[in-house]
Amino acid sequence: MEELMKALCIAWKEEWQGMVMGVLRYSRGEGDTHGLCKVSCSGRRIVRVRVTKGTADMSILLFPPSEKAGKERNGQGSLWCWFSAEEVRSFSFSLGDHNAIHQTLRPVVSGFQIALALAEGKNFNTFHIRFHHPLYAGEAVYLKKEGKTIYGFSRVLCFEAVIE
């Protein structure tokens, strides 16, 4: 999965600077996941970037940043983790993620970093994460699970993930 993330980062264009990830999808089909990564990009205001490698597929949607308020947490969920600013900057650098929002004094946690942390220790074939509000380094993350959906909150709803 990390190889596909790196391939998406290689496709980075300067005009995407400051955009935020709105959706991250991943699927790993039965069969061969070897070979070369094939990357495609489309869109201007909302950008879709997709990479495939054999039967593995990952795509992201990038959106211009928004200042709209998120849904308040209201004590929901159990404490999961928090990401330090240094962890966020180091992870983004190691992945080749060139978006400056991950390199500030109070960086936005990468959607890729959240996905890998959620997937840690789990064997799955697909996931879909919808990001609602940026998660900033140093913010505690609380998770609430309902069926196959995991909700991630800081002070507001930051993401919802379906992992199968």
Short mmCIF file of C-alpha atoms in Angstrom, two decimals, residues 81-134:
data_model
loop_
_atom_site.label_atom_id
_atom_site.label_comp_id
_atom_site.label_asym_id
_atom_site.label_seq_id
_atom_site.Cartn_x
_atom_site.Cartn_y
_atom_site.Cartn_z
CA CYS A 81 -3.79 8.38 19.31
CA TRP A 82 -2.29 11.71 18.40
CA PHE A 83 0.41 12.58 15.90
CA SER A 84 3.27 14.89 16.87
CA ALA A 85 4.33 17.65 14.49
CA GLU A 86 7.68 15.93 14.01
CA GLU A 87 5.96 12.61 13.16
CA VAL A 88 3.78 14.34 10.58
CA ARG A 89 6.67 16.19 8.94
CA SER A 90 8.90 13.09 8.97
CA PHE A 91 6.19 10.84 7.53
CA SER A 92 5.38 13.27 4.72
CA PHE A 93 9.07 13.68 3.88
CA SER A 94 9.65 9.90 3.80
CA LEU A 95 6.63 9.40 1.54
CA GLY A 96 7.64 12.20 -0.82
CA ASP A 97 4.51 14.23 -0.05
CA HIS A 98 5.35 17.78 -1.17
CA ASN A 99 2.25 19.54 0.17
CA ALA A 100 3.42 22.37 2.44
CA ILE A 101 0.43 21.88 4.80
CA HIS A 102 2.35 18.89 6.24
CA GLN A 103 5.50 20.93 6.95
CA THR A 104 4.22 23.92 8.97
CA LEU A 105 4.66 24.54 12.71
CA ARG A 106 1.19 23.01 13.22
CA PRO A 107 1.00 20.59 10.28
CA VAL A 108 -2.08 18.86 8.94
CA VAL A 109 -1.80 15.08 9.40
CA SER A 110 -1.59 13.37 6.00
CA GLY A 111 -4.56 11.26 4.95
CA PHE A 112 -2.01 8.60 4.01
CA GLN A 113 -0.64 8.62 7.56
CA ILE A 114 -4.13 8.22 9.00
CA ALA A 115 -4.89 5.37 6.57
CA LEU A 116 -1.72 3.46 7.47
CA ALA A 117 -2.34 3.94 11.20
CA LEU A 118 -5.94 2.68 10.86
CA ALA A 119 -4.79 -0.32 8.80
CA GLU A 120 -1.95 -1.30 11.13
CA GLY A 121 -2.23 -4.95 12.12
CA LYS A 122 -5.36 -5.54 10.03
CA ASN A 123 -5.70 -7.72 6.95
CA PHE A 124 -8.17 -6.14 4.55
CA ASN A 125 -8.80 -5.85 0.83
CA THR A 126 -10.53 -2.48 0.57
CA PHE A 127 -11.04 0.75 2.44
CA HIS A 128 -12.66 4.09 1.77
CA ILE A 129 -11.93 7.14 3.90
CA ARG A 130 -13.85 10.39 3.60
CA PHE A 131 -12.11 13.35 5.23
CA HIS A 132 -14.40 16.04 6.64
CA HIS A 133 -12.07 18.34 8.55
CA PRO A 134 -8.26 18.58 8.81
#
